[in-house]
Short mmCIF file of N, CA and C in Angstrom, two decimals:
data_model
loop_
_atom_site.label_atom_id
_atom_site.label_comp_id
_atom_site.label_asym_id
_atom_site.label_seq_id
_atom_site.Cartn_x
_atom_site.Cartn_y
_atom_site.Cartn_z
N UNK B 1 9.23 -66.22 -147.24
CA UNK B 1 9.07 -67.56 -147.77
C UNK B 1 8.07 -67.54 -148.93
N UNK B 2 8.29 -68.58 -149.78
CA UNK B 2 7.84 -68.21 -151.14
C UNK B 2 7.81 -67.47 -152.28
N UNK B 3 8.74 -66.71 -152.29
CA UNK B 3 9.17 -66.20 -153.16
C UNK B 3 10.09 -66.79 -153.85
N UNK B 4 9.83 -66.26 -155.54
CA UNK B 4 10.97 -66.74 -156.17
C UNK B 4 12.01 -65.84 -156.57
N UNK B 5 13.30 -65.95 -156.53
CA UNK B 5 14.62 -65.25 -156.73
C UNK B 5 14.98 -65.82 -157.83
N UNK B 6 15.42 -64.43 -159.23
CA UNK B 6 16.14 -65.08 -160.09
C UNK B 6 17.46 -64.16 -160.00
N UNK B 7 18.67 -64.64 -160.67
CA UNK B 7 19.88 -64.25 -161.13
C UNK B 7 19.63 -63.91 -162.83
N UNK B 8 19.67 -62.25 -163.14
CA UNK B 8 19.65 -62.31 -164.36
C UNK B 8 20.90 -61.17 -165.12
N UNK B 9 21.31 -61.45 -166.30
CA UNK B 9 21.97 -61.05 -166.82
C UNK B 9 21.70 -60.47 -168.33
N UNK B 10 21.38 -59.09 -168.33
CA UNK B 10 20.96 -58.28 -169.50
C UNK B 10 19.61 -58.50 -169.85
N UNK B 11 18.83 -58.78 -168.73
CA UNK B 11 17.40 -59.20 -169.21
C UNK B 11 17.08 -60.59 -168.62
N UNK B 12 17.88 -61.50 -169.51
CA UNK B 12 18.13 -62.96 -169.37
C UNK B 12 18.39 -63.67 -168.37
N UNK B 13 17.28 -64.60 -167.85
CA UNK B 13 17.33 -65.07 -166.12
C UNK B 13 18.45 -66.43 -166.12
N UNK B 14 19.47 -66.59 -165.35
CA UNK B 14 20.37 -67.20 -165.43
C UNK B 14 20.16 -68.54 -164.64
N UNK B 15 19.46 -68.64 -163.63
CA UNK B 15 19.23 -69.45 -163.02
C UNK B 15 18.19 -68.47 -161.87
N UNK B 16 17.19 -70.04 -161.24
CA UNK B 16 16.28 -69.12 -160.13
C UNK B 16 15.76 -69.92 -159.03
N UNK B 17 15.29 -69.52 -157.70
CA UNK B 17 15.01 -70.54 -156.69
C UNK B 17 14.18 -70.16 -156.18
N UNK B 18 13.38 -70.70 -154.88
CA UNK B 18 12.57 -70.52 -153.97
C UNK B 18 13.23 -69.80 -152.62
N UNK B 19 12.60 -69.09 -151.95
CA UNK B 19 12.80 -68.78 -150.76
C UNK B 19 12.52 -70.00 -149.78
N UNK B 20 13.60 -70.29 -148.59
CA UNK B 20 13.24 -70.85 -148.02
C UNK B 20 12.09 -70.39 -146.79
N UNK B 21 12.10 -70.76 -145.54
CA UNK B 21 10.65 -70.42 -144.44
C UNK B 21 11.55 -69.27 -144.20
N UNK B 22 12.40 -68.71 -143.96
CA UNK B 22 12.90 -67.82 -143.18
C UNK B 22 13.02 -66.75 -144.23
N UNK B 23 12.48 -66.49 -145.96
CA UNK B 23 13.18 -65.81 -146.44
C UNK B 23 14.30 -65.94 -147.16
N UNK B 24 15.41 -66.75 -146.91
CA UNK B 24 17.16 -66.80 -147.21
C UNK B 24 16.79 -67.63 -148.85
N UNK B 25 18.00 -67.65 -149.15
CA UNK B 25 17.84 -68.28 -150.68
C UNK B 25 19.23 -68.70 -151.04
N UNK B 26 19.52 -69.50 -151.71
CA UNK B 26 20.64 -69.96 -152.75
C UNK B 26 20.82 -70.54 -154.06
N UNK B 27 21.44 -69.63 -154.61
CA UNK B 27 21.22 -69.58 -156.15
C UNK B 27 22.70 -70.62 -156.56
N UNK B 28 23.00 -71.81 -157.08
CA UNK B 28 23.87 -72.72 -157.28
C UNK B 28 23.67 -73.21 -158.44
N UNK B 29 24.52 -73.46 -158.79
CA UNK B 29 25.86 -72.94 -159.16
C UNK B 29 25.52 -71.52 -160.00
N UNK B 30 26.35 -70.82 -159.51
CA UNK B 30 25.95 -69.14 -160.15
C UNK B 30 27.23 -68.95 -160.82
N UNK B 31 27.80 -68.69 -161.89
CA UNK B 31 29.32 -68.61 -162.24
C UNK B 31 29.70 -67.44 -162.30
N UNK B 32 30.78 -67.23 -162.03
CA UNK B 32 31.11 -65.79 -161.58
C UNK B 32 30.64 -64.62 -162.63
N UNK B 33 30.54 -63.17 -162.27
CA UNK B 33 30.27 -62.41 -163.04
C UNK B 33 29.37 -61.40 -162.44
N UNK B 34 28.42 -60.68 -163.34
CA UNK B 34 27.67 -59.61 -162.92
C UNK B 34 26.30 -59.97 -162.80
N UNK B 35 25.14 -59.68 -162.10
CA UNK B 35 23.86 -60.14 -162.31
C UNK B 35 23.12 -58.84 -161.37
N UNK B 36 21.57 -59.40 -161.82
CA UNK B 36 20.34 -58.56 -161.19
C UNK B 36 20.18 -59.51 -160.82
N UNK B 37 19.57 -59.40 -159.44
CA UNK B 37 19.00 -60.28 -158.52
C UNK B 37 17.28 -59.89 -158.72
N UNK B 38 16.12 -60.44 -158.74
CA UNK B 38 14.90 -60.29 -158.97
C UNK B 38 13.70 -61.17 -158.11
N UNK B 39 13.44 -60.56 -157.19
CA UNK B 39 12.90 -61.78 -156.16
C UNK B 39 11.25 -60.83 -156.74
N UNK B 40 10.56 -62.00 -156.54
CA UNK B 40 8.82 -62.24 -157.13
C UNK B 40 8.02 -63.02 -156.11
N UNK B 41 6.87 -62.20 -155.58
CA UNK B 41 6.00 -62.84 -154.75
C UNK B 41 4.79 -62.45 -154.98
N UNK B 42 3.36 -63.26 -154.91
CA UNK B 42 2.06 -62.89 -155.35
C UNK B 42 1.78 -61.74 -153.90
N UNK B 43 1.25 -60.60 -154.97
CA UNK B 43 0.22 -59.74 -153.68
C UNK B 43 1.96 -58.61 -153.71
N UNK B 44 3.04 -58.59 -153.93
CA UNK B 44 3.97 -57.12 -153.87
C UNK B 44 4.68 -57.00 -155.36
N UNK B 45 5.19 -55.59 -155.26
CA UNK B 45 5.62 -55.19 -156.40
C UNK B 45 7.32 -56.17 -155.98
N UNK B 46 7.82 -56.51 -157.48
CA UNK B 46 9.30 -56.76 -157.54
C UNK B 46 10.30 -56.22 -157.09
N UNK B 47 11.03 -56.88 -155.76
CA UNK B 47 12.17 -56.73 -154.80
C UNK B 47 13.34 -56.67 -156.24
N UNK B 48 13.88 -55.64 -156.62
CA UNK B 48 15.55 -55.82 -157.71
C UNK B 48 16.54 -55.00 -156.97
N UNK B 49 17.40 -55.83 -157.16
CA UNK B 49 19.05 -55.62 -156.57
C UNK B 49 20.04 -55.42 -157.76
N UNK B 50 20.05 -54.62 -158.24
CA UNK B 50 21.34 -54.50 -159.47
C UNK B 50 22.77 -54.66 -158.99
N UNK B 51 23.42 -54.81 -159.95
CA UNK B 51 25.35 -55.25 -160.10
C UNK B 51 25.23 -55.80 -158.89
N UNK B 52 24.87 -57.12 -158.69
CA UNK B 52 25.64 -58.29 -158.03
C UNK B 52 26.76 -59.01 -158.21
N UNK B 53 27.82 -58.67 -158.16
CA UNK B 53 28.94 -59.32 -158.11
C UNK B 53 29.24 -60.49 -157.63
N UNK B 54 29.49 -61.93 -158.48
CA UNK B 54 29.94 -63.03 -157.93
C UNK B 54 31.17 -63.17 -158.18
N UNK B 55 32.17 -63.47 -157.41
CA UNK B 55 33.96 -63.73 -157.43
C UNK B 55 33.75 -64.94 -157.55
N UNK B 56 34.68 -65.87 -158.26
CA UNK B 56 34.88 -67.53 -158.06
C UNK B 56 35.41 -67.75 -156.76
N UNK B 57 34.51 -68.64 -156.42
CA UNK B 57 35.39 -69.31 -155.16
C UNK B 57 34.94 -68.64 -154.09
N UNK B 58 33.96 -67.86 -154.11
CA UNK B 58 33.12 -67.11 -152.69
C UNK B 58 31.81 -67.14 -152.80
N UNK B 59 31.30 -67.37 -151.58
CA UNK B 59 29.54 -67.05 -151.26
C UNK B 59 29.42 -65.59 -150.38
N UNK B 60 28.43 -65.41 -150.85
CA UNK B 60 28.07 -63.88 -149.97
C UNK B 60 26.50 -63.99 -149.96
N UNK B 61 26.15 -62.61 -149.27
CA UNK B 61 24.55 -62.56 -149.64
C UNK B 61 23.93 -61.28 -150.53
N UNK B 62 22.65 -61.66 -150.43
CA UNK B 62 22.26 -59.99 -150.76
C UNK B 62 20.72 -59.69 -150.17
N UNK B 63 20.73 -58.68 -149.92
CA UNK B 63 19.18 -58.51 -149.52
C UNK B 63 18.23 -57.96 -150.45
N UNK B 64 16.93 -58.74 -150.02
CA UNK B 64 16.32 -57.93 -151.17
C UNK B 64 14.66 -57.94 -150.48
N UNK B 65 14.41 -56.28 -150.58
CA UNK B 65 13.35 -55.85 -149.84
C UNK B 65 11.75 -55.56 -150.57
N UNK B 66 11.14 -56.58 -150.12
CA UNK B 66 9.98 -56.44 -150.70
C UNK B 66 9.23 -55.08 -150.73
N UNK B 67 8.27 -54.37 -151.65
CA UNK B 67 7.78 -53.49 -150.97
C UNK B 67 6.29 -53.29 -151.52
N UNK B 68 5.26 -53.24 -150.61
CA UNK B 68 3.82 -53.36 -150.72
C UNK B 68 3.39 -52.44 -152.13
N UNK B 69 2.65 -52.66 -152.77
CA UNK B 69 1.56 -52.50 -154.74
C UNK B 69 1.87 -51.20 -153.93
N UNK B 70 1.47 -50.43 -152.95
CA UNK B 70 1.12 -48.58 -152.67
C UNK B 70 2.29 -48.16 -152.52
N UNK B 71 3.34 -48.61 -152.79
CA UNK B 71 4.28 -47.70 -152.01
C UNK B 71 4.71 -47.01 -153.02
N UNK B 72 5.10 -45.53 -152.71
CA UNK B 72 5.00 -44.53 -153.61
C UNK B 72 6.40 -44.84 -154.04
N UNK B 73 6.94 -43.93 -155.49
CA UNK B 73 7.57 -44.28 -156.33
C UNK B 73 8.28 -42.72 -157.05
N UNK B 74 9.01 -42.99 -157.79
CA UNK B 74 8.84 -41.60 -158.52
C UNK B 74 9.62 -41.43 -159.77
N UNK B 75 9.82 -40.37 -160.23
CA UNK B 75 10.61 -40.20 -161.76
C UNK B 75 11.36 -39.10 -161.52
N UNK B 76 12.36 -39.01 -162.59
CA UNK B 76 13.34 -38.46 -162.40
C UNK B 76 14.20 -38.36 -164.00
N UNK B 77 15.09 -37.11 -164.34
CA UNK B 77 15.11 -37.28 -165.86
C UNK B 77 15.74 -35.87 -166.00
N UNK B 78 15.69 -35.86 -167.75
CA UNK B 78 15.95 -34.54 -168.22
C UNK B 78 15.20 -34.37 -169.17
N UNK B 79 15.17 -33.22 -169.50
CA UNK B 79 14.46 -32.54 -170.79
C UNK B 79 14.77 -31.89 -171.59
N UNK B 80 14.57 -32.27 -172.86
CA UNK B 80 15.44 -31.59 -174.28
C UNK B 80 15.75 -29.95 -173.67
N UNK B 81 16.70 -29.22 -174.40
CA UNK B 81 16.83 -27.90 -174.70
C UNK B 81 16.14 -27.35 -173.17
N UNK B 82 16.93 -27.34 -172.50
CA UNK B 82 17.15 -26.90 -171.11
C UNK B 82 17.92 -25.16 -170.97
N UNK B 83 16.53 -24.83 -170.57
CA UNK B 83 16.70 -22.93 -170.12
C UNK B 83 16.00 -23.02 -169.02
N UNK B 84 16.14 -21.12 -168.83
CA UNK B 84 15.48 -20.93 -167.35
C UNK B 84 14.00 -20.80 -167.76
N UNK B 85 13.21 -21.20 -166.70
CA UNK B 85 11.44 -20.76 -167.02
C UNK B 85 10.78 -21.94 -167.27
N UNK B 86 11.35 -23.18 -167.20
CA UNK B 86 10.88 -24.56 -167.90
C UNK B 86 10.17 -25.24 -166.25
N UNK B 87 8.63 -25.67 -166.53
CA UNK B 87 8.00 -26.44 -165.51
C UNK B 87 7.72 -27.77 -166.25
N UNK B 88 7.68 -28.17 -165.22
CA UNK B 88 7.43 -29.80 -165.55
C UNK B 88 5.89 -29.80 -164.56
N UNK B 89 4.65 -30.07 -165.83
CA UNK B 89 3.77 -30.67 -164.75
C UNK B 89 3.04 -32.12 -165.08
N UNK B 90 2.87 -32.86 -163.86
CA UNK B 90 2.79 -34.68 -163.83
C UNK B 90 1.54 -34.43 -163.96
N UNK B 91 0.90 -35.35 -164.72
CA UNK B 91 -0.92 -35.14 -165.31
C UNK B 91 -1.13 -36.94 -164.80
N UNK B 92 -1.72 -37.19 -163.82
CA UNK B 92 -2.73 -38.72 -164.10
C UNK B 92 -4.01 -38.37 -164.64
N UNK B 93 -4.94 -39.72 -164.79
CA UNK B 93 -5.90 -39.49 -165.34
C UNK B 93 -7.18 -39.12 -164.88
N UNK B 94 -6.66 -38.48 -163.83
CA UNK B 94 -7.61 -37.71 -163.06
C UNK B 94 -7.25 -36.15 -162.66
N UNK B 95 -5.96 -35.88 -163.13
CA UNK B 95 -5.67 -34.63 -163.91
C UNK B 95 -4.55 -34.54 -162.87
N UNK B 96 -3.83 -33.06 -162.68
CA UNK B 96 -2.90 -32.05 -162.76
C UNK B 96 -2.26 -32.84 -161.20
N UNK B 97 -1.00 -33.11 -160.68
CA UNK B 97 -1.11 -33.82 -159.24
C UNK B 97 0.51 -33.11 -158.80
N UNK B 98 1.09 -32.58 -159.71
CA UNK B 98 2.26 -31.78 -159.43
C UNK B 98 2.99 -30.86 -160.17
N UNK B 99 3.45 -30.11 -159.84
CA UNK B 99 4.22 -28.80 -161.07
C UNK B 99 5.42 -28.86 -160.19
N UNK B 100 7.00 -29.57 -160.80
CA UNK B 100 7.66 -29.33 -160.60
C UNK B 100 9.20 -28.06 -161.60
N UNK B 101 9.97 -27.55 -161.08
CA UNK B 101 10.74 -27.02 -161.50
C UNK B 101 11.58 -27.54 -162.41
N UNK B 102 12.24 -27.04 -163.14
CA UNK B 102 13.47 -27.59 -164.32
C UNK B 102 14.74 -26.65 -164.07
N UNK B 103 16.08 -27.86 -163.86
CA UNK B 103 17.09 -27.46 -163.23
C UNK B 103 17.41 -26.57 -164.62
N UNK B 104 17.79 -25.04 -165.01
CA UNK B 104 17.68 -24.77 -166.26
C UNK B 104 19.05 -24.54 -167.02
N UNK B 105 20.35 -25.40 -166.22
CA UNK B 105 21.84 -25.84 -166.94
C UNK B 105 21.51 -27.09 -167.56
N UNK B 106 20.96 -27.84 -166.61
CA UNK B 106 21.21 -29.09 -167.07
C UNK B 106 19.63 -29.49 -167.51
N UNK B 107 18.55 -29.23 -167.42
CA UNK B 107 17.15 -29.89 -167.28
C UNK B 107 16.60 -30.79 -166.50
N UNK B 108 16.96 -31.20 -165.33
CA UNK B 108 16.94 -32.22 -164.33
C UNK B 108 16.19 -31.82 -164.07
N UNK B 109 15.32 -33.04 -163.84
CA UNK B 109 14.15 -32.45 -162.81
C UNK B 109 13.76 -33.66 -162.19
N UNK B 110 13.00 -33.62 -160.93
CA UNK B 110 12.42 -34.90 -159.84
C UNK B 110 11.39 -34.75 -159.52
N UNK B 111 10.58 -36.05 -159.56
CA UNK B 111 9.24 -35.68 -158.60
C UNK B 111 8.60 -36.96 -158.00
N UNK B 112 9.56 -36.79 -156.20
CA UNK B 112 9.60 -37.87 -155.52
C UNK B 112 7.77 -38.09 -155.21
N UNK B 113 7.19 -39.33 -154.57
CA UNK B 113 6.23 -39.52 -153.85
C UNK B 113 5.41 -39.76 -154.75
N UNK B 114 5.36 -40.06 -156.02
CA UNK B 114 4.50 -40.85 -157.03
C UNK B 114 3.45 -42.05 -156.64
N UNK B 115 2.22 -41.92 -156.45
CA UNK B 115 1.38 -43.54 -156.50
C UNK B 115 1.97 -44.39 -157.78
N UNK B 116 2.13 -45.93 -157.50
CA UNK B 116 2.03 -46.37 -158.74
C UNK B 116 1.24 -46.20 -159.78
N UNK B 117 1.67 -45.93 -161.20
CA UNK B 117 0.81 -45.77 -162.37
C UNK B 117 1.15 -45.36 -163.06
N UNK B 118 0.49 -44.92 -164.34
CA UNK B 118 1.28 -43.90 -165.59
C UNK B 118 0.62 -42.79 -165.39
N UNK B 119 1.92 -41.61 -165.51
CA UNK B 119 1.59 -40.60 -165.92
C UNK B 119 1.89 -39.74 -167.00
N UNK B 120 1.15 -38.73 -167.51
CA UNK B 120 1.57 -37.54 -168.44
C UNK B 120 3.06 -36.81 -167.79
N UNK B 121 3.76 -36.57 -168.66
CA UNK B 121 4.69 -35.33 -168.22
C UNK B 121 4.36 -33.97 -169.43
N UNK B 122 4.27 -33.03 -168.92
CA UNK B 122 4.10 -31.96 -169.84
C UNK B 122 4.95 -30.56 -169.55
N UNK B 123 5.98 -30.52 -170.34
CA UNK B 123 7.06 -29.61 -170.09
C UNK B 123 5.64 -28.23 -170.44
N UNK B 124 6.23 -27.02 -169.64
CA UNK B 124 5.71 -25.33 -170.04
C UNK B 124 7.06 -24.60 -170.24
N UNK B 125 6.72 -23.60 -170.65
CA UNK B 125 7.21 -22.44 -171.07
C UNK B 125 6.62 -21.07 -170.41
N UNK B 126 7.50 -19.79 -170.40
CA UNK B 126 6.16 -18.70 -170.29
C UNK B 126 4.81 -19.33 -171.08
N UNK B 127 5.49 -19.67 -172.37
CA UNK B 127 4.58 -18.88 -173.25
C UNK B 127 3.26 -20.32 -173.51
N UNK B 128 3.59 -21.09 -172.92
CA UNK B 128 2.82 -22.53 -172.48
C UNK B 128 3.27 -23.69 -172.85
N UNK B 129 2.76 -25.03 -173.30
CA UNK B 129 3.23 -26.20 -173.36
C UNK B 129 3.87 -26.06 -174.45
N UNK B 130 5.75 -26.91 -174.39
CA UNK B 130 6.31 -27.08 -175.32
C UNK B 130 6.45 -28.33 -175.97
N UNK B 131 6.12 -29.71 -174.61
CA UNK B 131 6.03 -30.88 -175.45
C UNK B 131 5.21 -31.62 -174.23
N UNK B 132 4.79 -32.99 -174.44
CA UNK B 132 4.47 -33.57 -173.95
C UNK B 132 4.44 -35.24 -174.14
N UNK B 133 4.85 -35.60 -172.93
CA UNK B 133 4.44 -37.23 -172.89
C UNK B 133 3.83 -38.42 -172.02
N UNK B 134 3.23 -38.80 -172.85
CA UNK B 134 1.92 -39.68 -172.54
C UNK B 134 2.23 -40.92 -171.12
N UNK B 135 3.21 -41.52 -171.91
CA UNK B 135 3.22 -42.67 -170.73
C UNK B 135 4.37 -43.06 -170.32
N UNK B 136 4.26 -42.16 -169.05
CA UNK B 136 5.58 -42.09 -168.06
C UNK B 136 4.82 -43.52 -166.98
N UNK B 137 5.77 -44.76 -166.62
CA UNK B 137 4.95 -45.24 -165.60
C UNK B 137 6.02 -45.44 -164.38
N UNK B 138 4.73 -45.65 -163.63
CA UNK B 138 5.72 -45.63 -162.13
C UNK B 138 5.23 -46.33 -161.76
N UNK B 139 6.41 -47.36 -160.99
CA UNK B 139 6.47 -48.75 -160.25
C UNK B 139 6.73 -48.67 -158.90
N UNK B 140 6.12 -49.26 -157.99
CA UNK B 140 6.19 -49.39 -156.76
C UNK B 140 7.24 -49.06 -156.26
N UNK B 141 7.31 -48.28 -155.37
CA UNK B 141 8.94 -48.04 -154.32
C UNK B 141 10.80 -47.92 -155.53
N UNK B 142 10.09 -47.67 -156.58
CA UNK B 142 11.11 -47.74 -157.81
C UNK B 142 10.78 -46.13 -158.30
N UNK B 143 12.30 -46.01 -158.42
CA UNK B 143 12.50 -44.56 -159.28
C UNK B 143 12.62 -44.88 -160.77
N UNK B 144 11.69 -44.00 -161.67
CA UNK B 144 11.77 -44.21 -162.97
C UNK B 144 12.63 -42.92 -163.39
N UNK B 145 13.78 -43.65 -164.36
CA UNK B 145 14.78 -42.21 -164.94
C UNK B 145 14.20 -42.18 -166.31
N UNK B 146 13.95 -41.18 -166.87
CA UNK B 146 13.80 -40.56 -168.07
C UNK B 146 14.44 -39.65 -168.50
N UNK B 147 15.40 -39.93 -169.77
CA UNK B 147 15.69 -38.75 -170.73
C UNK B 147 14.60 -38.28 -171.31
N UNK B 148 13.96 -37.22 -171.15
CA UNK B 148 12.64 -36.79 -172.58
C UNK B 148 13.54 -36.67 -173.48
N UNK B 149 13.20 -37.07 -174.72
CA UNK B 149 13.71 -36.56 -176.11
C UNK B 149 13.28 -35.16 -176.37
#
């Protein structure tokens, strides 16, 4: 209860409501089509539900799960010019907090269990750092995807 739910489309909030005591919500008149659902409450990070589908002429629901400012988070991505030997290490500003691997076909790489915040990413080499970037951020209980350029 108390939260607000919007319906948005490409950014753009389409219409938005209150939670009632129990939680539940209804967004009216919603016209058919595609939307993000975006529920907002003081004190947690943003509950989002992507591709919501509305059909004319039907109600349905959707859930949408709050989740507490700590809850860990993470990133996920690729990295230019992908070979074998490539580390990825996550820098906060209190320094060095993971060295993960680089998938070396594709450059994929993950690194679940993130605190919220920004971090450095700094690709290596044998031969040491080949690039780096500054402000990777991570959002509560949300996976951040990154292409590095």
């Amino acid at each position: 209860a108390g939260a607000t739910v919007s319906a948005q489309q490409d950014g753009t909030e389409i219409l938005s409501t209150q939670t009632l005591f129990d939680g539940t919500f209804h967004l009216e008149p919603l016209a058919p089509g595609r939307y993000t659902l975006v529920a907002t409450a003081a004190g947690r990070a943003p509950a989002v539900e992507s591709n919501v589908i509305v059909l004319a002429g039907e109600t349905g629901g959707a859930r949408l799960l709050f989740l507490d400012e700590t809850s860990p988070g993470g990133v996920s991505g690729t990295v230019p010019a992908p070979r074998g030997g490539l580390v990825l290490h996550v820098v906060s500003p209190a320094g060095l907090i993971a060295i993960v691997g680089v998938e070396p076909s594709t450059g994929a790489f993950s690194v679940p269990d993130l605190a919220p915040g920004t971090y450095a990413l700094e690709l290596y080499d044998g031969a040491g750092r080949v690039d780096r970037w500054p402000q990777i951020v991570v959002n509560a209980g949300i996976w951040t995807d990154v292409d590095l350029p």
